Coordinates of C-alpha atoms in Angstrom, one line a residue:
X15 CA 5.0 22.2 -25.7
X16 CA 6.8 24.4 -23.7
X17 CA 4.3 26.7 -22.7
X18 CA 2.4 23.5 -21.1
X19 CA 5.4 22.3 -19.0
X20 CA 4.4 22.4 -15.4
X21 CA 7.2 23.0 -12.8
X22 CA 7.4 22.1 -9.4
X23 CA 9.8 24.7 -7.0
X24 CA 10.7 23.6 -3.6
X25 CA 12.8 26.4 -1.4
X26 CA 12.2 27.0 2.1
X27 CA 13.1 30.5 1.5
X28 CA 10.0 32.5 0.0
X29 CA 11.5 34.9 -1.5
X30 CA 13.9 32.5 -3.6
X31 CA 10.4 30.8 -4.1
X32 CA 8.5 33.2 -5.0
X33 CA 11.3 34.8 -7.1
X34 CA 11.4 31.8 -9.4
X35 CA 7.7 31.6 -9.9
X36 CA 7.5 35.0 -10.9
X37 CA 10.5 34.7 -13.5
X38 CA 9.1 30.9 -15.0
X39 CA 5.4 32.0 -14.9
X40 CA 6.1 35.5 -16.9
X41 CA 7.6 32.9 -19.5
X42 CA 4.6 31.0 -19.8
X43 CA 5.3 28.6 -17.1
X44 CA 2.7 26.5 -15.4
X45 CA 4.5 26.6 -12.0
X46 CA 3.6 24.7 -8.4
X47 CA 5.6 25.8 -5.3
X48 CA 6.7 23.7 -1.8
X49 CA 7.7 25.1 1.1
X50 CA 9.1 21.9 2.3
X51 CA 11.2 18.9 0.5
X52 CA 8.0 16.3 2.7
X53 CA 5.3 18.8 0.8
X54 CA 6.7 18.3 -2.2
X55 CA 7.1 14.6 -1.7
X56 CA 3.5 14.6 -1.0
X57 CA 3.0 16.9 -4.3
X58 CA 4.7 14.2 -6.4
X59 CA 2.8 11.5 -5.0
X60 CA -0.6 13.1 -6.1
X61 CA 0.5 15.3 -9.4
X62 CA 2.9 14.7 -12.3
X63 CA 5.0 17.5 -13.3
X64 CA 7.8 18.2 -15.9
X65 CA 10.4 19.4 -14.0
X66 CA 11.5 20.0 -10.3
X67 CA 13.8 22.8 -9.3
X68 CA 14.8 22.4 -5.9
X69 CA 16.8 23.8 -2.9
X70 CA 19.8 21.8 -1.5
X71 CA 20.1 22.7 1.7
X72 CA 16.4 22.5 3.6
X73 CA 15.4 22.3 7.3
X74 CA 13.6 18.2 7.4
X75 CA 13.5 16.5 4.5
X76 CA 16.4 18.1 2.0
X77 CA 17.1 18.7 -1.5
X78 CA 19.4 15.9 -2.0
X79 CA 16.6 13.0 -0.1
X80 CA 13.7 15.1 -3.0
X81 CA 16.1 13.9 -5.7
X82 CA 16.4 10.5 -4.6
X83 CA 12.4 10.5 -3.8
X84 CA 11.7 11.5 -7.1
X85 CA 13.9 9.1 -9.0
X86 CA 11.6 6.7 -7.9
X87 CA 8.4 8.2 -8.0
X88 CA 8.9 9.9 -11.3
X89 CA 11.7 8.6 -12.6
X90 CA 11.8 10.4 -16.4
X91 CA 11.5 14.3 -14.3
X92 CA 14.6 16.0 -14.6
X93 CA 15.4 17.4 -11.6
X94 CA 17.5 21.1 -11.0
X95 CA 19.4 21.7 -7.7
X96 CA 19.9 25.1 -6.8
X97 CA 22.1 26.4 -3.7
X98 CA 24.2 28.8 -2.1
X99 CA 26.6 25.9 -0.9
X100 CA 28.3 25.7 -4.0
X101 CA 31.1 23.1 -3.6
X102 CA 32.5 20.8 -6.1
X103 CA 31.5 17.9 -3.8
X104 CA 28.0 19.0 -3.5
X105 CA 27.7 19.2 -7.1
X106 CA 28.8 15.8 -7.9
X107 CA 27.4 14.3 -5.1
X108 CA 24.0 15.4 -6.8
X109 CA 24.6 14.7 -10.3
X110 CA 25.3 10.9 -9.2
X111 CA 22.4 10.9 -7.4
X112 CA 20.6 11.4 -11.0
X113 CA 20.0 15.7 -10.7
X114 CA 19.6 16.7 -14.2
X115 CA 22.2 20.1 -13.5
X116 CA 23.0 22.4 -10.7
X117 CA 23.1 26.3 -10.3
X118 CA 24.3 28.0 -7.5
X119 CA 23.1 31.7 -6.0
X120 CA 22.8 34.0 -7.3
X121 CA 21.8 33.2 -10.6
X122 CA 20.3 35.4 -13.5
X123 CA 16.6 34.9 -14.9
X124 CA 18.1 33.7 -17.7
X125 CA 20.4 31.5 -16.3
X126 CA 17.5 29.3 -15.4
X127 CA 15.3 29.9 -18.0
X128 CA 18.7 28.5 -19.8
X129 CA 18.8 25.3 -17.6
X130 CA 14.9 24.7 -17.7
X131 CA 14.8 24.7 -21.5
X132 CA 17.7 22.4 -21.5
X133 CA 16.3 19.9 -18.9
X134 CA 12.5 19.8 -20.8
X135 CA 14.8 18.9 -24.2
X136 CA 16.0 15.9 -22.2
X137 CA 12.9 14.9 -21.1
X138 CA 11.1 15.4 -24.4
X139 CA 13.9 11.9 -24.9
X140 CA 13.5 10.1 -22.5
X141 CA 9.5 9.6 -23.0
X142 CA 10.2 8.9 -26.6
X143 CA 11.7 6.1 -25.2
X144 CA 10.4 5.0 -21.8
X145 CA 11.1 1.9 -20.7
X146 CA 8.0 0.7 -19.1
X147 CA 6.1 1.2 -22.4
X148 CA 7.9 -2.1 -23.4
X149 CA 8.1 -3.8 -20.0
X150 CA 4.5 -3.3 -20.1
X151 CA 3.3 -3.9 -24.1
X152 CA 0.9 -6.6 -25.0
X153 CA 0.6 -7.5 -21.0
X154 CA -2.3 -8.8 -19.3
X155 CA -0.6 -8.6 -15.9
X156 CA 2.7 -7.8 -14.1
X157 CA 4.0 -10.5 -11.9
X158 CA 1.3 -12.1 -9.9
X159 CA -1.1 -9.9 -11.0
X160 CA -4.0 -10.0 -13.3
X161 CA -5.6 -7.0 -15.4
X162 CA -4.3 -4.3 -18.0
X163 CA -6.8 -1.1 -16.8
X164 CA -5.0 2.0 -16.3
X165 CA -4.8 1.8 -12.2
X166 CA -3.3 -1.5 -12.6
X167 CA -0.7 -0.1 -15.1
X168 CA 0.0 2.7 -12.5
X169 CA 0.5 -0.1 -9.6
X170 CA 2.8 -2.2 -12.2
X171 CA 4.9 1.0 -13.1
X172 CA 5.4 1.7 -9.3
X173 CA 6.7 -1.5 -8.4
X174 CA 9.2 -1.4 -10.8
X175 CA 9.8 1.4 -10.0
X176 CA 10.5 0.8 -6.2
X177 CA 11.7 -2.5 -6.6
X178 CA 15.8 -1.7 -7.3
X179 CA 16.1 0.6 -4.7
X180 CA 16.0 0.0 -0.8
X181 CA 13.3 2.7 -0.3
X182 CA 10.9 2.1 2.5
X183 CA 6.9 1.2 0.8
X184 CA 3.7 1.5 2.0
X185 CA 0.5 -0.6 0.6
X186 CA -2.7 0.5 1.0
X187 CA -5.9 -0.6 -0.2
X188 CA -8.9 -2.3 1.4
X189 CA -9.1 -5.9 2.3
X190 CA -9.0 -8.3 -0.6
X191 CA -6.9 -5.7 -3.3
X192 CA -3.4 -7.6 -3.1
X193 CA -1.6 -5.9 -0.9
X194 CA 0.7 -9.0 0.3
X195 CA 0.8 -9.8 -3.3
X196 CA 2.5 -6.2 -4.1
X197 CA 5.1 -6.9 -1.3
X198 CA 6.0 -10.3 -2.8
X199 CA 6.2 -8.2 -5.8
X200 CA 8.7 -6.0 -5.1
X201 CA 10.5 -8.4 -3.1
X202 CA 10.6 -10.8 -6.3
X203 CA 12.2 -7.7 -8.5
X204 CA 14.8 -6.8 -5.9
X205 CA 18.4 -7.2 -6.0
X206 CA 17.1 -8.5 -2.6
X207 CA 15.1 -11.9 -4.1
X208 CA 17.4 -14.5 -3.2
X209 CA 17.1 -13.6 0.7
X210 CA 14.3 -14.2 2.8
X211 CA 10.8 -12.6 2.9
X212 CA 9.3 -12.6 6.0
X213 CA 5.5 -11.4 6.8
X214 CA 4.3 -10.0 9.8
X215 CA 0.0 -10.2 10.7
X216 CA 0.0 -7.0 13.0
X217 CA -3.6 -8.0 13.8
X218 CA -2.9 -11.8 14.9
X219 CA -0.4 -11.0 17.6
X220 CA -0.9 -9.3 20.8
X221 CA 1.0 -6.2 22.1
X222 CA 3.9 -8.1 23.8
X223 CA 3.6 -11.4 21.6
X224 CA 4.3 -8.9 18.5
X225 CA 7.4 -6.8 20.2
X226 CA 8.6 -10.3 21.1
X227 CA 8.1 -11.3 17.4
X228 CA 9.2 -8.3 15.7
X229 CA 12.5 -7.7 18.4
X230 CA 13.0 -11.4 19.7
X231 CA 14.0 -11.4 23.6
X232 CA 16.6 -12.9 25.7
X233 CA 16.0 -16.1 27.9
X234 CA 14.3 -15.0 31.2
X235 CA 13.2 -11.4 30.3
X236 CA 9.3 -12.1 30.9
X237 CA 7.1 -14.6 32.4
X238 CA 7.3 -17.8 29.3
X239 CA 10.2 -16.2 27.7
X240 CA 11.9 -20.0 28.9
X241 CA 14.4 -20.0 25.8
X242 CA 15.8 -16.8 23.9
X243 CA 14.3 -16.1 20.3
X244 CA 15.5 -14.1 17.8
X245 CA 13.2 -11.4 16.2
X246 CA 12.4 -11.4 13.2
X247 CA 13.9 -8.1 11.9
X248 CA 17.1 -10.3 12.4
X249 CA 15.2 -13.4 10.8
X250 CA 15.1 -11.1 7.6
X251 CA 18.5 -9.8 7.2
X252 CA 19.2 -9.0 4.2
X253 CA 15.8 -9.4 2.9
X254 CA 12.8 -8.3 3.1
X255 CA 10.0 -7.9 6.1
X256 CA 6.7 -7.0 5.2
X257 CA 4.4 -5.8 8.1
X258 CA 0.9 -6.1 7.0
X259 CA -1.7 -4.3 8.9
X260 CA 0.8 -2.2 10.6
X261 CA -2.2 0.2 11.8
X262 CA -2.6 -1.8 14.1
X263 CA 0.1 -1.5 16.2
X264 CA 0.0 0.2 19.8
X265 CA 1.7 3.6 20.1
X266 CA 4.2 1.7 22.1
X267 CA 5.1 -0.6 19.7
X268 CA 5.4 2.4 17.1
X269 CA 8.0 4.3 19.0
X270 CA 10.1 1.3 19.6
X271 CA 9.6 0.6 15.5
X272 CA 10.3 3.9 14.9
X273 CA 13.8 3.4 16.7
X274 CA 14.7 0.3 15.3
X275 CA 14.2 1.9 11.6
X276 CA 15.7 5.4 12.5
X277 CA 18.9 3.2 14.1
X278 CA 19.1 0.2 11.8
X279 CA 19.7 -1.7 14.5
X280 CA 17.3 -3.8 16.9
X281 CA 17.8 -4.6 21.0
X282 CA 15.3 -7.7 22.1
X283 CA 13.5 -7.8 24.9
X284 CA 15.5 -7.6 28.1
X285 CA 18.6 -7.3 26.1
X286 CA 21.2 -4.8 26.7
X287 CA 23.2 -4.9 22.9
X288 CA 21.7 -3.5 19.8
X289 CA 22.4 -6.2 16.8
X290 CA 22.7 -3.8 13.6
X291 CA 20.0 -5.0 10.6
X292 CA 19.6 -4.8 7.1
X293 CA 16.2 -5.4 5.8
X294 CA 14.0 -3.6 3.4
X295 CA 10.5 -2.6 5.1
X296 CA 7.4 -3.2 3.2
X297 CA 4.2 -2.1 5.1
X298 CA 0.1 -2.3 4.2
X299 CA -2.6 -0.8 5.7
X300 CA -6.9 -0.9 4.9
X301 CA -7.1 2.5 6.9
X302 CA -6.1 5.8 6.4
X303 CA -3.0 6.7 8.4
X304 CA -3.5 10.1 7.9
X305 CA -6.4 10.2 9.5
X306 CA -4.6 7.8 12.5
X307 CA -2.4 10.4 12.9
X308 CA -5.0 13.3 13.0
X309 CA -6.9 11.3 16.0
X310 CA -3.7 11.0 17.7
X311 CA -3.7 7.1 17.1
X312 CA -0.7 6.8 14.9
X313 CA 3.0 9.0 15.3
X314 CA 2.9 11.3 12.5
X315 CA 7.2 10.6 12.1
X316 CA 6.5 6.9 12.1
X317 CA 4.2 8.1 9.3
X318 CA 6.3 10.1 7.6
X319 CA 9.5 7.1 7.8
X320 CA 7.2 4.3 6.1
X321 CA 5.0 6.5 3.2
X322 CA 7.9 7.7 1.7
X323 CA 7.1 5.4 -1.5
X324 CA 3.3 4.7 -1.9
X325 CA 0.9 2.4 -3.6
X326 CA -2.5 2.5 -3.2
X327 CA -4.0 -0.5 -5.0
X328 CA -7.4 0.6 -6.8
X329 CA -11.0 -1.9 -5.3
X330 CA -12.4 -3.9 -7.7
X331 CA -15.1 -1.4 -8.4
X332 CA -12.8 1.3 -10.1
X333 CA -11.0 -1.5 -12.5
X334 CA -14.2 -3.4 -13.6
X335 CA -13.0 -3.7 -17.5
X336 CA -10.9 -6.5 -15.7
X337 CA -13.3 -8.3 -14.6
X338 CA -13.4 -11.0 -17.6
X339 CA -9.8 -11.4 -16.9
X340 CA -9.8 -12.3 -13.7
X341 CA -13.3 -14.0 -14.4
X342 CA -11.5 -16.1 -17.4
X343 CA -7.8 -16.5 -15.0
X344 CA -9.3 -17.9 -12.3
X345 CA -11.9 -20.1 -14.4
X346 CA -8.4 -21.9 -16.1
X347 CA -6.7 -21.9 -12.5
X348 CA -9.6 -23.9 -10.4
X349 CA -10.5 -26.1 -13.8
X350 CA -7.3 -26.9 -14.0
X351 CA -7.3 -27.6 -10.2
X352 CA -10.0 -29.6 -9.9
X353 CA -9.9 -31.4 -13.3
X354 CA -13.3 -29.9 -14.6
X355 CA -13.6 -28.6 -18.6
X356 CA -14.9 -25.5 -18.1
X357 CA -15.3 -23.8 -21.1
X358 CA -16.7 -20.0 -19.5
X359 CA -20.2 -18.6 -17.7
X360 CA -23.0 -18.2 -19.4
X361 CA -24.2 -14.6 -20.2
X362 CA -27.0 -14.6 -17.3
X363 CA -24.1 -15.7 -14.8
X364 CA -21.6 -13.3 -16.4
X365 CA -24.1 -10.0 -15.7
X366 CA -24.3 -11.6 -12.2
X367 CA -20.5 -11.1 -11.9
X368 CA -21.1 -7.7 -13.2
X369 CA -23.9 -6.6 -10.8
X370 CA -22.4 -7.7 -7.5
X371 CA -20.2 -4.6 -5.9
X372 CA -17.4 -6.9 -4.5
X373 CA -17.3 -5.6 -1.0
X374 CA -14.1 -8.3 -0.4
X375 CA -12.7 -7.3 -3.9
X376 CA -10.3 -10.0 -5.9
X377 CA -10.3 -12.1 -3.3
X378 CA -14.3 -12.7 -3.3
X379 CA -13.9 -12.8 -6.7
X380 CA -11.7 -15.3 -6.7
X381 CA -14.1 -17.3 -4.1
X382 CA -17.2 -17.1 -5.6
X383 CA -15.6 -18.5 -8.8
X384 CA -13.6 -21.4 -6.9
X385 CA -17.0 -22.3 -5.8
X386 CA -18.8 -22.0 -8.9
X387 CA -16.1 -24.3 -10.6
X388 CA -17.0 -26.8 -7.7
X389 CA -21.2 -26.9 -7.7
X390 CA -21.0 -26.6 -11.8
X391 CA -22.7 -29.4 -13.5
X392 CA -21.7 -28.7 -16.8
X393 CA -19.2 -26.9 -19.2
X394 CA -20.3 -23.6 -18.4
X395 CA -21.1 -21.8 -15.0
X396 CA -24.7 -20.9 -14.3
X397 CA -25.8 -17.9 -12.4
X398 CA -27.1 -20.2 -9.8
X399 CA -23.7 -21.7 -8.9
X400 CA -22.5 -18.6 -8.7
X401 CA -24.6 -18.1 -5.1
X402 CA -24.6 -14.6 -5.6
X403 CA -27.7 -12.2 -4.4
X404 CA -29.9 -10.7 -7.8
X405 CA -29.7 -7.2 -8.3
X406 CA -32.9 -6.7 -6.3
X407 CA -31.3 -9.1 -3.6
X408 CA -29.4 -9.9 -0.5
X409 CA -27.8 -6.3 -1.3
X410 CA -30.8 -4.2 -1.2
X411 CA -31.7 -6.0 2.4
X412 CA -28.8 -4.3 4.0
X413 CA -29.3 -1.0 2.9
X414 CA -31.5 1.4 5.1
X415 CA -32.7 3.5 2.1
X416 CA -30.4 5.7 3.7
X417 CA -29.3 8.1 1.0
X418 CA -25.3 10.5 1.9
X419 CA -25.4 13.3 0.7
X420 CA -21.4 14.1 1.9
X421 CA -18.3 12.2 1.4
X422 CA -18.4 11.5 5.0
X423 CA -21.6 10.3 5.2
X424 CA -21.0 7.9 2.0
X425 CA -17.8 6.9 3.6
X426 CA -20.1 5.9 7.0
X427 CA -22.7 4.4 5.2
X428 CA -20.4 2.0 3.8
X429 CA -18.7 1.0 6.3
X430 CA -22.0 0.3 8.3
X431 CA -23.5 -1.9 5.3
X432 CA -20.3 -4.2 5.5
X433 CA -19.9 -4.3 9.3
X434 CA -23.9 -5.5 9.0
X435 CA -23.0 -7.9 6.0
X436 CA -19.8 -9.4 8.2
X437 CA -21.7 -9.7 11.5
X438 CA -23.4 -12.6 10.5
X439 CA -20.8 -14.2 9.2
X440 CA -18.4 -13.8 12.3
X441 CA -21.4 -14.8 14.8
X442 CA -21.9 -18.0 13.1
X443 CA -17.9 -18.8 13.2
X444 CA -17.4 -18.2 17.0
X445 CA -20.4 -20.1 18.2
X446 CA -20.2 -23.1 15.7
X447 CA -15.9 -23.5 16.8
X448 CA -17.1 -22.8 20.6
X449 CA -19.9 -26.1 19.9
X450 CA -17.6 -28.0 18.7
X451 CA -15.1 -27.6 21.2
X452 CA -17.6 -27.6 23.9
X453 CA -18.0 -24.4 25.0
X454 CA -14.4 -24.2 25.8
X455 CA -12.7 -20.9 24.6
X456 CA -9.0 -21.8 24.7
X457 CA -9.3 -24.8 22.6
X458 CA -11.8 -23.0 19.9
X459 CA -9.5 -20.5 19.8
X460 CA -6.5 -23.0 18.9
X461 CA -8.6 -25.1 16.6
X462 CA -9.3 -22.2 14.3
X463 CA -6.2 -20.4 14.5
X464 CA -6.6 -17.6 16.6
X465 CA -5.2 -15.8 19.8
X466 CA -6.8 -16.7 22.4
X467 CA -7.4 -12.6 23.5
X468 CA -8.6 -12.1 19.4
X469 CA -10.7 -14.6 19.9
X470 CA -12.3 -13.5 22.9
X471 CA -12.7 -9.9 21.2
X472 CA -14.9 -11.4 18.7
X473 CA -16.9 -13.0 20.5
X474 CA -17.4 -9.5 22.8
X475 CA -18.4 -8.1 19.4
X476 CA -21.3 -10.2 19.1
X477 CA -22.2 -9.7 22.7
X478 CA -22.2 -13.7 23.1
X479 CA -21.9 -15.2 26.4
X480 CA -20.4 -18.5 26.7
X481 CA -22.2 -19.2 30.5
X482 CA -25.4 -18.1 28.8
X483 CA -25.2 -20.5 25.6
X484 CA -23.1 -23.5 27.1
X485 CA -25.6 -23.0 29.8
X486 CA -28.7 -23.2 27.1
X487 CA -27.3 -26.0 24.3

């Protein structure tokens, strides 16, 4: 109905602005308004809306970069350029670029009422016949995914979204959601899928080993650097790089990433010539870069340069109505595995399933029921091979009857109960690698796959001493 549209305007200018909101809202308008072409992008992200009217020509981000943005994020919004730089090239420019129509200034009130009740005709179409509703009927999944519950469907529709277009993607979500299994995703429904992927663990790498990675160097240019190596932005020309973790990178690192996406082009270490690049960058972070970027520990344009399309992939916890598809996927996928008949759980191990929070999310899922499969005796899986803590467990041990009574405190408290539930866990790994490599760091460190300096941080973390305990055992 039209008196239920809602409208987003983006001008710089506020009285253009505010002139339009004054002429769509005394026509029964629901109308938003954007200072700035990066707060509307932000705007779209959060909010659907029925139409966007927009200024061209914008200081930042402009008109014409909102259009593109938008074909992506919303896809089925029409989209009405407005300008005072009205040139035939300009014009067609934006209507290839998908812009619904285009008025210059000065224009009448009812030239644009005119243009806005043309544009929400077309869109009234194109949701009759969206085509998602049948890439996504009668699906219990989307490419390597599992689950039909309306955040999934969200994720699904963004990646198809994304995936045509060369747009720059950033994955968030907390450890265990998928996040390398989006970026394969998008990768896989790219006109890019016949080149390489190539994935990049920010956290495994020291500082220099990662610049050296990420750039490649030239023979001689530091201490080891004993033949030259390309990087491997160059390794996925043409393709895809997906840099997971990415807050994790040192401010250096981000201004010298910064360059190489701002430039297209990448200069190894000690070089002297930039080699031009074409990749698409996938990123993925567990934190909050916003936040980052508030405490001064991430550059707010390197920000800005990867979140231009987001997916935040829901926990486990906010899509549990697919939990007995995963349950049942991965049942079929380790029976099949391991040559077991197993025919499901029984309902005592099923509630089990349904009482645990899934601090690790899919991924412990898919652990505890790999393990299940394994210890199960019979046709179905019992609660106890499930090794899962009862409801009045394991769980409840960790908590400090500590009740928040603030986001922030809730957000604390959480992350205190699974540093306190990991502790263990890591303790027991460095000190059982470091016996059986006799107390000798370097080769732990190389037996179970780590950096040596990563590593070393961990076991600084527990406080262990390796004089004290090699000295002791």
């Amino acid at each position: 109905m039209r008196d239920e549209a809602r409208i987003l305007v983006v001008d710089d200018e506020s009285v253009i602005r505010e002139g339009i909101r004054r002429i769509l809202e005394n026509n029964k308008y629901r109308v938003d308004v954007a200072a700035s072409g990066q707060v509307a992008v932000e705007r779209l992200q959060e909010d659907d809306f029925d139409i966007v009217v927009t200024d061209l020509k914008m200081p930042g981000m402009s008109g014409m970069e909102v259009l593109k943005a938008i074909r992506i994020l919303q896809p089925d919004v029409p989209v009405i350029i407005i300008t005072g730089y009205s040139t035939v090239d300009t014009a067609v420019e934006a209507m290839k670029n998908g812009a619904f129509d285009y008025l210059a200034k000065p224009f009448t009130p009812d030239q644009i009422l005119g243009i806005v009740e043309k544009a929400l005709g077309q869109r009234a179409m194109l949701l009759e016949n969206f085509y998602l509703k049948k890439e996504l009927k009668d699906r219990h999944g989307f490419d390597s995914f599992v689950g039909e519950s309306k955040a999934m469907q969200k994720v699904y529709r963004r990646i198809i979204q994304v995936a045509p277009t060369d747009s720059t993607v950033m994955i968030t979500g907390e450890s265990g959601t998928g996040k390398e299994l989006v970026a394969r995703a998008v990768h896989r429904n790219s006109p890019r899928k016949d080149q390489a992927f190539v994935a990049v663990d920010c956290t495994s790498l020291a500082e220099t080993l990662l610049e050296s990675e990420l750039f490649g160097h030239v023979k001689g240019s530091f201490t080891g650097a004993v033949q030259t190596k390309t990087g491997l932005f160059k390794v996925a020309d043409g393709g895809t790089l997906f840099l997971d973790e990415v807050s994790n990178i040192s401010l250096t690192t981000q201004a010298k990433l910064l360059r190489v996406l701002q430039e297209r082009e990448v200069t190894p270490i000690g070089g002297t010539k930039p080699v031009p690049i074409d990749i698409r960058l996938v990123a993925a972070t567990n934190r909050s870069l916003k936040e980052m970027v508030s405490e001064g520990l991430f550059r707010e344009d390197l920000f800005f340069r990867l979140n231009i399309i987001p997916v935040d992939l829901p926990p486990l916890r906010e899509r549990l109505g697919d939990l007995p598809i995963l349950v049942g996927h991965f049942l079929q996928k380790f029976s099949r595995e391991m040559g077991k008949e197993i025919r499901g759980m029984t309902p005592a191990a099923m509630a089990c399933i349904e009482r645990h929070s899934f601090p690790g999310n899919v991924r412990e899922l898919e652990n505890v029921i790999e393990r299940a499969v394994v210890l199960a005796a019979d046709d179905l899986i019992e609660e106890d091979d499930l090794e899962l803590p009862s409801a009045a467990g394991e769980d409840d041990q960790l908590f400090c009857h500590f009740v928040p009574r603030t986001a922030d405190e809730l957000k604390e408290t959480k992350r205190h109960v699974r540093e306190q539930a990991v502790a263990p866990v890591e303790r027991a790994f460095v000190l059982d690698a470091l016996k059986r490599n006799d107390w000798n760091i370097t080769r732990a460190a190389e037996e179970v796959g780590m950096l040596r300096p990563n590593f070393q941080a961990l076991l600084k973390k527990q406080g262990i001493s390796v004089r004290e305990h090699s000295a002791n055992s």
